[in-house]
Coordinates of C-alpha atoms in Angstrom, one line a residue:
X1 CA -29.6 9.5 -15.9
X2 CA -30.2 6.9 -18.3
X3 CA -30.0 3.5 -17.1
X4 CA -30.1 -0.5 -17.8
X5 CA -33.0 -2.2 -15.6
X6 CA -32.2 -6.0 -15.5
X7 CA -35.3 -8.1 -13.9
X8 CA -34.7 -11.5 -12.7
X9 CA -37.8 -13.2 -13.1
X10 CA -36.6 -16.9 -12.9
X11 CA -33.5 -19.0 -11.8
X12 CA -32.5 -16.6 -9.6
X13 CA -32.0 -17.8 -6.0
X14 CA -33.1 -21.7 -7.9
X15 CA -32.4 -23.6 -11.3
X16 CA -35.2 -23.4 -12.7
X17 CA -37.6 -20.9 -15.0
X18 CA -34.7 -18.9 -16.6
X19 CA -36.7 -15.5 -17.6
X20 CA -34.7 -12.4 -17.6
X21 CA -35.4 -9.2 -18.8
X22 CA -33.5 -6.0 -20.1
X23 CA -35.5 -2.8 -19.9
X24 CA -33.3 -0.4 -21.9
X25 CA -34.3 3.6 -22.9
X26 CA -36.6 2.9 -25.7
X27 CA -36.2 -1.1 -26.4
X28 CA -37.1 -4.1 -23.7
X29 CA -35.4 -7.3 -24.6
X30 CA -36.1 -10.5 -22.8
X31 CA -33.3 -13.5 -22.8
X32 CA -35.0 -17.2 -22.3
X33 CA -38.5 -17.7 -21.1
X34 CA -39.0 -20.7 -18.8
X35 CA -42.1 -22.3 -16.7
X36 CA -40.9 -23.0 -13.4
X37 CA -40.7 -26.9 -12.0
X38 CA -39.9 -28.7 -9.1
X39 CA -41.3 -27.7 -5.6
X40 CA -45.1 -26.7 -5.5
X41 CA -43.9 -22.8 -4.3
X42 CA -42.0 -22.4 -7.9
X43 CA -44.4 -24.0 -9.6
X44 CA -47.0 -21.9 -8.2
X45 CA -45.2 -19.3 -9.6
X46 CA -46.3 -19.7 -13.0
X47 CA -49.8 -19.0 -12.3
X48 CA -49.1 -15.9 -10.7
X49 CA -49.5 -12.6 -12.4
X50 CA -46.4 -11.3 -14.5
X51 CA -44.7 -9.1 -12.8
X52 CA -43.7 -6.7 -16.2
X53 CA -46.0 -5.2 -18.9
X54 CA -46.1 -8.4 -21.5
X55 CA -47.0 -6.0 -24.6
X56 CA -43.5 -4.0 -23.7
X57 CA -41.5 -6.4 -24.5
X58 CA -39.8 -6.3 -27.7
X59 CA -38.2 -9.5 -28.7
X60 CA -37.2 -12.5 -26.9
X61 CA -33.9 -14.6 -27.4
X62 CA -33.7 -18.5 -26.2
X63 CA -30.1 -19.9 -25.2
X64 CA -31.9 -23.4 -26.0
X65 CA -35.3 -25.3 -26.1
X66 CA -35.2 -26.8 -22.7
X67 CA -38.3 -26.2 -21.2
X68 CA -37.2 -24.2 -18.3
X69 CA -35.9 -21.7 -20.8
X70 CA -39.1 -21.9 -23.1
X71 CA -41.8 -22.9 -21.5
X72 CA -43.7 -19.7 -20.5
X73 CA -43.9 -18.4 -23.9
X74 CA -47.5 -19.3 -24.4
X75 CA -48.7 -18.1 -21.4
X76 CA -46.8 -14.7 -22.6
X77 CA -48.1 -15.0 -25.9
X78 CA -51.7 -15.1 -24.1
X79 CA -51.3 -12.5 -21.9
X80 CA -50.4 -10.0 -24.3
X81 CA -46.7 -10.1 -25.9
X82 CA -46.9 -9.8 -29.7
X83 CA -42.9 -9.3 -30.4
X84 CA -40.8 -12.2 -32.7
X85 CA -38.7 -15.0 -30.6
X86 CA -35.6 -16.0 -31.7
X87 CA -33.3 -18.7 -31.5
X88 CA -30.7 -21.0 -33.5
X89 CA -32.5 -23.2 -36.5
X90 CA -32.2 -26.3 -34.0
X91 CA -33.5 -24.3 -30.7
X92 CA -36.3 -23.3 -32.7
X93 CA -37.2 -26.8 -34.2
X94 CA -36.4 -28.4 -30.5
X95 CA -38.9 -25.8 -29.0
X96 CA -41.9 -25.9 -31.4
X97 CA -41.0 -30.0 -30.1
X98 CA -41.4 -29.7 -26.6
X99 CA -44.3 -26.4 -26.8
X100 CA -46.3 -29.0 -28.2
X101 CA -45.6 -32.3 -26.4
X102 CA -46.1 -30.2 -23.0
X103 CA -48.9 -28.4 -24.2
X104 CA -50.5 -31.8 -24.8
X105 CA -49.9 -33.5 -21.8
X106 CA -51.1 -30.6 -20.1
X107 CA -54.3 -31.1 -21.6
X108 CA -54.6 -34.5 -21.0
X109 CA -53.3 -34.3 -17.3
X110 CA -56.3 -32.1 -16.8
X111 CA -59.0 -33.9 -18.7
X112 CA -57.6 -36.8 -16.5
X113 CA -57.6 -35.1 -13.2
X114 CA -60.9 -33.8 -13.8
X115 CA -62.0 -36.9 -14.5
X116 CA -60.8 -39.2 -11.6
X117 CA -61.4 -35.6 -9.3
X118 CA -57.5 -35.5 -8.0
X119 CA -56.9 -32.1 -8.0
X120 CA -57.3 -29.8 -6.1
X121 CA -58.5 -27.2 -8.4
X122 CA -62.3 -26.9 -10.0
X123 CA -62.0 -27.5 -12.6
X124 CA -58.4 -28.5 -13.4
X125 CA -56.8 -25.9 -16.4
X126 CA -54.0 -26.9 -18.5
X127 CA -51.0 -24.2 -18.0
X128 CA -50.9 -23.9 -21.9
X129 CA -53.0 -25.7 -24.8
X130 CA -51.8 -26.9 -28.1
X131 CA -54.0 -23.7 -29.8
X132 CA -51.5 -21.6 -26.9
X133 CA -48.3 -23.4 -28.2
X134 CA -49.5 -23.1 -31.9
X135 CA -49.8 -19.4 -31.9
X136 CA -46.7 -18.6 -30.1
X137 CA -44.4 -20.9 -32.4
X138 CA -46.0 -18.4 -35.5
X139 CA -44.0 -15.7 -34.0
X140 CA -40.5 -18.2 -34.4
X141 CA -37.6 -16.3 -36.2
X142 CA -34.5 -18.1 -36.5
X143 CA -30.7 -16.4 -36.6
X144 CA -27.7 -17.5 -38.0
X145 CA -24.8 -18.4 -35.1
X146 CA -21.6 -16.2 -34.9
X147 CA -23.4 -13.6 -36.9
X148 CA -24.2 -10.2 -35.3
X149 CA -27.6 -9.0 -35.4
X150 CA -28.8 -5.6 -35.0
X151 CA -32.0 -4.8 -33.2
X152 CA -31.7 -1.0 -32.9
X153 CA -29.0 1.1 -33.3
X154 CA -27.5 0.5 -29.5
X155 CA -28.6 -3.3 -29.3
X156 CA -27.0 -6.2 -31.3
X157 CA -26.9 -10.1 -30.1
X158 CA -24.7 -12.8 -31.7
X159 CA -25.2 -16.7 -30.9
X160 CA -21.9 -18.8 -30.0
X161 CA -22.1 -22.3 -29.8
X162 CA -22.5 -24.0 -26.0
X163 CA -23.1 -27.7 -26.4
X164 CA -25.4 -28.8 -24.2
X165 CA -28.5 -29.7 -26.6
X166 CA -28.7 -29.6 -30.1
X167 CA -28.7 -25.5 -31.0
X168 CA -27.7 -24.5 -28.0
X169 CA -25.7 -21.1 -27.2
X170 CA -24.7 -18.4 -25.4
X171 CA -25.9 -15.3 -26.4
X172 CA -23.4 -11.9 -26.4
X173 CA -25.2 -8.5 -25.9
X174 CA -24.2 -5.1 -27.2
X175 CA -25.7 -2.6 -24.7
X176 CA -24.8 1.1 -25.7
X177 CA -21.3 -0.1 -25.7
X178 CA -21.3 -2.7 -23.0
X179 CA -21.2 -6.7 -23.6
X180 CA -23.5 -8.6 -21.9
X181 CA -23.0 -12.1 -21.7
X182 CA -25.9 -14.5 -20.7
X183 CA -24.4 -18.2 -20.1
X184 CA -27.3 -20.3 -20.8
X185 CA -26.9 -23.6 -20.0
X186 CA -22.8 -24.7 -20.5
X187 CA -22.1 -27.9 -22.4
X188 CA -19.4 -30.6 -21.5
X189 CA -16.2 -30.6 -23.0
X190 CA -16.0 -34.2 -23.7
X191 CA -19.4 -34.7 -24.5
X192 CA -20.4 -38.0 -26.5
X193 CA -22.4 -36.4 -28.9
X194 CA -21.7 -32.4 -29.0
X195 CA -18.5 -30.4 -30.0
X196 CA -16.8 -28.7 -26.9
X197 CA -18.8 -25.1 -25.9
X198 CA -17.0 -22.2 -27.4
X199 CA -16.3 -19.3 -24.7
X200 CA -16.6 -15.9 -24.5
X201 CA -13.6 -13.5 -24.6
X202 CA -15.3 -10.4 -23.2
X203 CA -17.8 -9.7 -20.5
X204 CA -18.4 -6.1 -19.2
X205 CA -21.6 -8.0 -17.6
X206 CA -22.2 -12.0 -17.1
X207 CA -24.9 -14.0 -16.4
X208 CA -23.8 -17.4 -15.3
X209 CA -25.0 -20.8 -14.8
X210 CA -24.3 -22.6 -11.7
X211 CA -26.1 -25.9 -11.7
X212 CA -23.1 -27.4 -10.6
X213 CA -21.3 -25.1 -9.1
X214 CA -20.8 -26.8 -6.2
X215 CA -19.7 -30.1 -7.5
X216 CA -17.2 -32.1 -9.8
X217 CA -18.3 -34.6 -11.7
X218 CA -16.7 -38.1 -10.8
X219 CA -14.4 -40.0 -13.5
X220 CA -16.3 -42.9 -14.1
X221 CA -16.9 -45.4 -16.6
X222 CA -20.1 -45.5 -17.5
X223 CA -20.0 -48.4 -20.2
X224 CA -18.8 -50.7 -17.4
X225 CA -22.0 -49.5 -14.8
X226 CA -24.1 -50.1 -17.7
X227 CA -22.7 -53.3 -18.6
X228 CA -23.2 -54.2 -15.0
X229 CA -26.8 -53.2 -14.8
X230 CA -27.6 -54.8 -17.8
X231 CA -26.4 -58.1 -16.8
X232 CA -28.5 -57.6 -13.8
X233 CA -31.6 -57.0 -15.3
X234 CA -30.9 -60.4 -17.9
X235 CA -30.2 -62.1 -14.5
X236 CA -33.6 -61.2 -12.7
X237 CA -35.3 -61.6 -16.1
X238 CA -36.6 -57.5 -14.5
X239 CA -36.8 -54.2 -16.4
X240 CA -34.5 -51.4 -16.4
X241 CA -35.7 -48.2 -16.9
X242 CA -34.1 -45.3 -17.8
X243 CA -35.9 -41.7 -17.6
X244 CA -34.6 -39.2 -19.7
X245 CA -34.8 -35.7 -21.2
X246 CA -36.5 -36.3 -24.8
X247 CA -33.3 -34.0 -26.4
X248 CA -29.4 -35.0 -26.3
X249 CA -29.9 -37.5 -22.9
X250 CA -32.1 -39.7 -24.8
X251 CA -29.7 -40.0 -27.8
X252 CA -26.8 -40.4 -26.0
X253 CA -28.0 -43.8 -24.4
X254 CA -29.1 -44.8 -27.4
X255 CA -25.4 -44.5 -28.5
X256 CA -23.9 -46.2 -25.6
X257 CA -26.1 -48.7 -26.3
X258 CA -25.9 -49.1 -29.8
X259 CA -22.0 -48.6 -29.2
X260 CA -22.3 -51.5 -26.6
X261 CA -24.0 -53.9 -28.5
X262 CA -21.9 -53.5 -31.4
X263 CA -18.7 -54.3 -29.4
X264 CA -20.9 -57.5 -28.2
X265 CA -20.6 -56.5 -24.5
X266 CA -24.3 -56.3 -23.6
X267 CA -26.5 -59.4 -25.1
X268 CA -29.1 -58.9 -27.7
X269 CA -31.6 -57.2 -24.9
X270 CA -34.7 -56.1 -26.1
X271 CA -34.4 -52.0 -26.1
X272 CA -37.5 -49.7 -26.1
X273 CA -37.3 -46.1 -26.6
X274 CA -41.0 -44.9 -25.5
X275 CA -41.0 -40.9 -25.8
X276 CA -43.0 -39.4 -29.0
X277 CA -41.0 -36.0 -28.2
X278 CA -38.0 -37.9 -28.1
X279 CA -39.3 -39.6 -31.9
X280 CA -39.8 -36.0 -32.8
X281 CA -36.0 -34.8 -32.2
X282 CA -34.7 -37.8 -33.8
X283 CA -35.8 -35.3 -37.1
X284 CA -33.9 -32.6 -35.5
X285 CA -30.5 -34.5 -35.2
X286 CA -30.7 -35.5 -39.0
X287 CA -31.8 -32.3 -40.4
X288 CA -29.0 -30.2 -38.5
X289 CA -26.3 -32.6 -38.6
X290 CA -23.6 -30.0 -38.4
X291 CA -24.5 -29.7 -34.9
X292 CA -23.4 -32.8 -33.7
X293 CA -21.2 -35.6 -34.0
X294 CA -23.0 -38.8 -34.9
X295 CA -22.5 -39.5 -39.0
X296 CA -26.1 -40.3 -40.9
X297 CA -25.4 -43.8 -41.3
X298 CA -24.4 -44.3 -37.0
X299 CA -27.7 -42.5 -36.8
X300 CA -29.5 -45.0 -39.0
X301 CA -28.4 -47.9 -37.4
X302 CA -28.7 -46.7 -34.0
X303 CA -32.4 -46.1 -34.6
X304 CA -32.7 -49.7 -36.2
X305 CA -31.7 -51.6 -33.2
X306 CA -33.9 -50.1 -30.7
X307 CA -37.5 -50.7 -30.9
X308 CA -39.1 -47.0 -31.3
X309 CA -42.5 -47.0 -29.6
X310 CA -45.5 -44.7 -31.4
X311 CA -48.8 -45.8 -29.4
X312 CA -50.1 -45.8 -26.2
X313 CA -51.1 -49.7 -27.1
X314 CA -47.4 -50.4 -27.3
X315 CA -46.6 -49.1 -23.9
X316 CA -48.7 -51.7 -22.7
X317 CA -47.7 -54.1 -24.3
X318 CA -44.0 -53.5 -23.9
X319 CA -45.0 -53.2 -19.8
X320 CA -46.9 -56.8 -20.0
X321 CA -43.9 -58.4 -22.0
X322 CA -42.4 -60.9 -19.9
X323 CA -38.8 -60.6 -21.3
X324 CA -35.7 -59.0 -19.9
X325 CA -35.4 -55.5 -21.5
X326 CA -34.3 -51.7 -21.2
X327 CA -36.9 -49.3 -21.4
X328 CA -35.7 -45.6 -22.2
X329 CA -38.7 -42.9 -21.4
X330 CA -39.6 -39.4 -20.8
X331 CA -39.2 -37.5 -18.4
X332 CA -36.1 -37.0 -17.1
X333 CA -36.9 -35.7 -13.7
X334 CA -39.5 -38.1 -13.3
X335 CA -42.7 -35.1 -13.3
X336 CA -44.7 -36.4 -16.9
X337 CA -44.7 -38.2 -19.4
X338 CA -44.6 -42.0 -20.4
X339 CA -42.4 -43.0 -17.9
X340 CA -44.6 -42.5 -15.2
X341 CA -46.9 -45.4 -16.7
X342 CA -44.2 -47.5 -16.5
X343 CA -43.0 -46.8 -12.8
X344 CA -46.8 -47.1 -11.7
X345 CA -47.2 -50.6 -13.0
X346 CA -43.2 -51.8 -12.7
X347 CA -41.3 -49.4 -9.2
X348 CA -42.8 -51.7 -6.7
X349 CA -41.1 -54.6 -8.2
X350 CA -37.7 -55.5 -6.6
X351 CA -36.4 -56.8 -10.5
X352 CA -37.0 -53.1 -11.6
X353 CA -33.7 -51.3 -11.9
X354 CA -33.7 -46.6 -12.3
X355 CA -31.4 -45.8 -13.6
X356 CA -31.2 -42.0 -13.1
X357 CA -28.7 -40.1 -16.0
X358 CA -29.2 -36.3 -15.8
X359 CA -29.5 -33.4 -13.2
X360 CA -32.8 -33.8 -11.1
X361 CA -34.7 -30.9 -9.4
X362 CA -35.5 -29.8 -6.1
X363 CA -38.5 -32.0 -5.1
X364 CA -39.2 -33.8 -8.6
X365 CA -40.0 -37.7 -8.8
X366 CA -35.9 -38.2 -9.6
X367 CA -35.2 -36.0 -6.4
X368 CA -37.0 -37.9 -4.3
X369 CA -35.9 -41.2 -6.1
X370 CA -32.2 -40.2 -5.6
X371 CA -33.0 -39.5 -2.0
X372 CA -34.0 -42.8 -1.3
X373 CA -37.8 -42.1 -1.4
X374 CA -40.0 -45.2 0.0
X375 CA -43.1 -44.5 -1.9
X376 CA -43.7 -41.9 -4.9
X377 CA -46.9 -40.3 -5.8
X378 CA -48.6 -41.1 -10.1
X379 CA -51.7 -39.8 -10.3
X380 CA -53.1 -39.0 -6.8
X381 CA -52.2 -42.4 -5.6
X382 CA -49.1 -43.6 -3.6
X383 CA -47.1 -46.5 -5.1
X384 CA -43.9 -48.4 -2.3
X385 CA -40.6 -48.1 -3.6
X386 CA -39.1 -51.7 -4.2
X387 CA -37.0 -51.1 -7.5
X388 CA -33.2 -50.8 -7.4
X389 CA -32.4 -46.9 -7.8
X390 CA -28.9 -45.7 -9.4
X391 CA -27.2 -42.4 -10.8
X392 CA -24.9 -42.0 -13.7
X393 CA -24.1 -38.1 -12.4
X394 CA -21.2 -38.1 -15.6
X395 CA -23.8 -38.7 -18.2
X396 CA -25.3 -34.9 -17.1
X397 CA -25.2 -31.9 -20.3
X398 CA -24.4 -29.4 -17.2
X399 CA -20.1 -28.3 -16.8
X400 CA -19.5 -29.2 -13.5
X401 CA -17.4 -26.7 -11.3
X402 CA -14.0 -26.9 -13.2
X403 CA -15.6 -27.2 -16.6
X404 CA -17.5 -23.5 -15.4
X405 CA -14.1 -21.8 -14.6
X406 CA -12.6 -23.2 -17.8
X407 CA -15.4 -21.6 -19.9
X408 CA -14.5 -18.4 -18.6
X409 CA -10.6 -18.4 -18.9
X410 CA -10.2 -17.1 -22.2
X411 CA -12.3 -13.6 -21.4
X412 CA -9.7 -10.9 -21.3
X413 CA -11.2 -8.9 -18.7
X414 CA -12.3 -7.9 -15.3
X415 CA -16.3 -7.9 -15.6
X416 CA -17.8 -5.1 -13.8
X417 CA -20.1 -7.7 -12.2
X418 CA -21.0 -11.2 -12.2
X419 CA -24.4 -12.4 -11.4
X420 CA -24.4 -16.0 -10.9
X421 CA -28.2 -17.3 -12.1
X422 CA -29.7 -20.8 -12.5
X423 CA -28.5 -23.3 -9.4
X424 CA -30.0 -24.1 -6.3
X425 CA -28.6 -22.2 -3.2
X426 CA -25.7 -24.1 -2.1
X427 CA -24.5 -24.5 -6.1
X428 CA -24.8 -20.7 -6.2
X429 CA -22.6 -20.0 -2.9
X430 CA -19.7 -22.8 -4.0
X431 CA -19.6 -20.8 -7.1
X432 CA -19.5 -17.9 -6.0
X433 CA -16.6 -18.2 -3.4
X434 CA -14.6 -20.3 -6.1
X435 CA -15.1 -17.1 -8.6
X436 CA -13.8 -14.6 -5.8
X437 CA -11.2 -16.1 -4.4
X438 CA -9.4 -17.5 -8.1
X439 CA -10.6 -15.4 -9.9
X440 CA -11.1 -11.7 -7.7
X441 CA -14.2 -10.5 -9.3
X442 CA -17.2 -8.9 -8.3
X443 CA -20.1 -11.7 -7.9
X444 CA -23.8 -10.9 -6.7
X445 CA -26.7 -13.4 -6.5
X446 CA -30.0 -11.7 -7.6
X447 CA -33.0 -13.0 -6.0
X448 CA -36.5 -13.7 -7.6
X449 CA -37.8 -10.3 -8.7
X450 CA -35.0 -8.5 -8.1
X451 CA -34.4 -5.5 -10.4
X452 CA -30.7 -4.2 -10.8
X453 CA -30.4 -0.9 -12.2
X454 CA -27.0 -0.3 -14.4
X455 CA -26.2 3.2 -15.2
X456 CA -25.1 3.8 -18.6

């Protein structure tokens, strides 16, 4: 009997390293392709063998560019898979973006632990080189949104819009007559800078986030905490710093901001925006300006009042100046980037305010931050904990719980199953309780590696 074998191979039983695959008579389809991050046994899991013939797969289709959706595709490319990958214009563009910027601080991470002989490994590999990232973005192919595509006579795909970052969707499947729906990651309804997600209106089989599934996220204002914190940081003459994801999070402060400053409620601080991936997707948001909300000329003007960082020499230099000032930096979760430089040199300094603004991961830098960590851990070395540490949880791209069950009101029918993907395990049980008992449908939580079959 012919059959659909769905493999989860990532965010399954955890939210992170989205890789699923579709192994269909004749045609093998993979959605998203994401490195795993956060505790050392996921991220172990990336150098372990994959566990499905690379060269079998056909095509790949991204939801987004974030990269726990993208991230493995070098590796893949290296080990063998020679099919296209295709995304949105914007998911491309943000991909190519982040391949590279990771693939370069991989290498230098290694050249550096090498170097001061802090890992454990001998020597120290980077998980993907630029020449990795390079190769795999020449096998880029974008689609058109709410246009359906045909693969092979019994396999389609369409992209709908999902807020969330700049090009992101969710992608609709035509199976040999069945709609498959894979969430991605669902946008806000009211978010600053993105139009509300569009939903689905039919799912014979869904795939569906659960970052938040357990939680609502609290009405606040966050102009008035920033406001606050602000003045704080002018008072102790200290630094606040703001991690953040280099696509949508970093923009969106800049807006507030921007939006504050113009409305004269925040003095005329000195703000730094140190993230050259960030820089990079300032290109996206002009280019594609249909995705979003900000006008060219708010865009202009935003960029003009924040001081954009491009060297090395500059973080310095912005680290040794003595003023009051907001610094914005990658990462998000705390795990790379320039941010790190700043917390070594700043996080032991009670004038330091974190301000934390987006969903952090099991056993990241911002996890332990948020859980009231008294030291963290840059570059083999242990650094105390003396900086003020706060959460905007509103500011996150991630529907909470209500925002989840509004996304799937308009679909007309009873899916056949349900398989709730992408959330840690407490996120995917609140979820999948809430779904049964308001909804009555059929939920199941696959577990990492687990193969469903589905009879056609």
């Amino acid at each position: 009997m012919a059959e659909i074998k769905i493999h989860f191979l990532g965010a399954s039983g955890t939210v992170t390293g989205s890789k699923f695959i579709l192994e269909t008579p004749g045609y093998n389809l993979m959605i998203d392709c994401g490195m795993f991050q956060g505790i050392k046994e996921l991220r172990e899991q990336n150098w372990k063998d994959f566990p499905f013939e690379t060269s079998a797969i056909d095509t790949i289709l991204l939801t987004h560019g974030h990269l726990d959706h993208t991230g493995y595709l070098p590796r893949l490319v290296k080990q063998g898979f020679n099919g296209k990958i295709i995304g949105t214009s914007p998911t491309l563009a943000i991909t190519e973006i982040i391949l590279l910027d990771s693939a370069k601080i991989n290498e230098e991470e290694a050249e550096k632990a090498n170097k001061e002989n802090y890992s454990k490994h001998e020597p120290a590999l980077a998980f993907f080189t630029i020449k990795d990232a390079e190769k795999t973005i020449r096998k880029f192919k974008a689609a058109q949104i709410d246009e359906w595509h045909t693969l092979t006579k019994d396999i389609k795909y369409r992209f709908r819009y999902n807020g969330h970052i700049i090009g992101a969707t969710f992608i609709e499947l035509e199976l040999f007559n069945k709609t498959f729906v894979f969430s991605g990651d669902i946008g806000r309804k009211k978010d600053l800078l993105l139009y509300p997600p569009q939903k689905p209106r039919w799912a014979d089989y869904l795939f569906l986030e659960s970052t938040y599934g357990n939680k609502l996220h609290p009405e606040e204002s966050v102009t008035e905490k920033l406001v606050e914190l602000i003045n704080q940081t002018v008072q102790a003459r200290g630094t606040f710093i703001i991690p953040s994801f280099a696509v949508e999070r970093l923009q969106t402060i800049m807006f507030l901001l921007w939006k504050l400053y113009q409305e004269r409620r925040i003095p005329n601080i000195p703000i730094f925006i140190d993230s050259p991936m960030g820089n990079n997707v300032f290109s996206v948001f002009e280019q594609f300006s249909e995705w979003h909300k900000i006008t060219p000329s708010q865009f202009s003007e935003m960029k003009d009042r924040m001081n954009i960082i491009t060297s090395y020499k500059e973080t310095w230099e912005t680290i040794d100046d003595p003023r009051a000032k907001i610094v914005i930096a990658g990462s998000g979760m705390v795990t790379g980037g320039r941010v790190l430089t700043y917390l070594q040199q700043l996080i032991d300094n009670p004038t330091t305010l974190i301000l934390l603004i987006g969903y952090q991961a099991e056993a990241t830098r911002g996890r332990q931050l948020l859980e009231g960590a008294k030291e963290l851990k840059f570059f083999g070395k242990y650094y105390p904990v003396n900086a003020q540490v706060h959460l905007i949880e509103s500011l996150s791209a991630h529907a909470d719980q209500a925002e989840i069950l509004d996304w799937l009101s308009d679909i007309k029918n009873i899916p056949e199953e349900t398989f709730l993907i992408h959330g840690e395990p407490t996120a995917l049980d609140a979820l999948r309780v809430k779904i049964k008992d308001s909804l009555q449908w059929k939920v199941n939580i696959p577990k990492l590696n687990e193969v469903v079959e589905i009879p056609l």
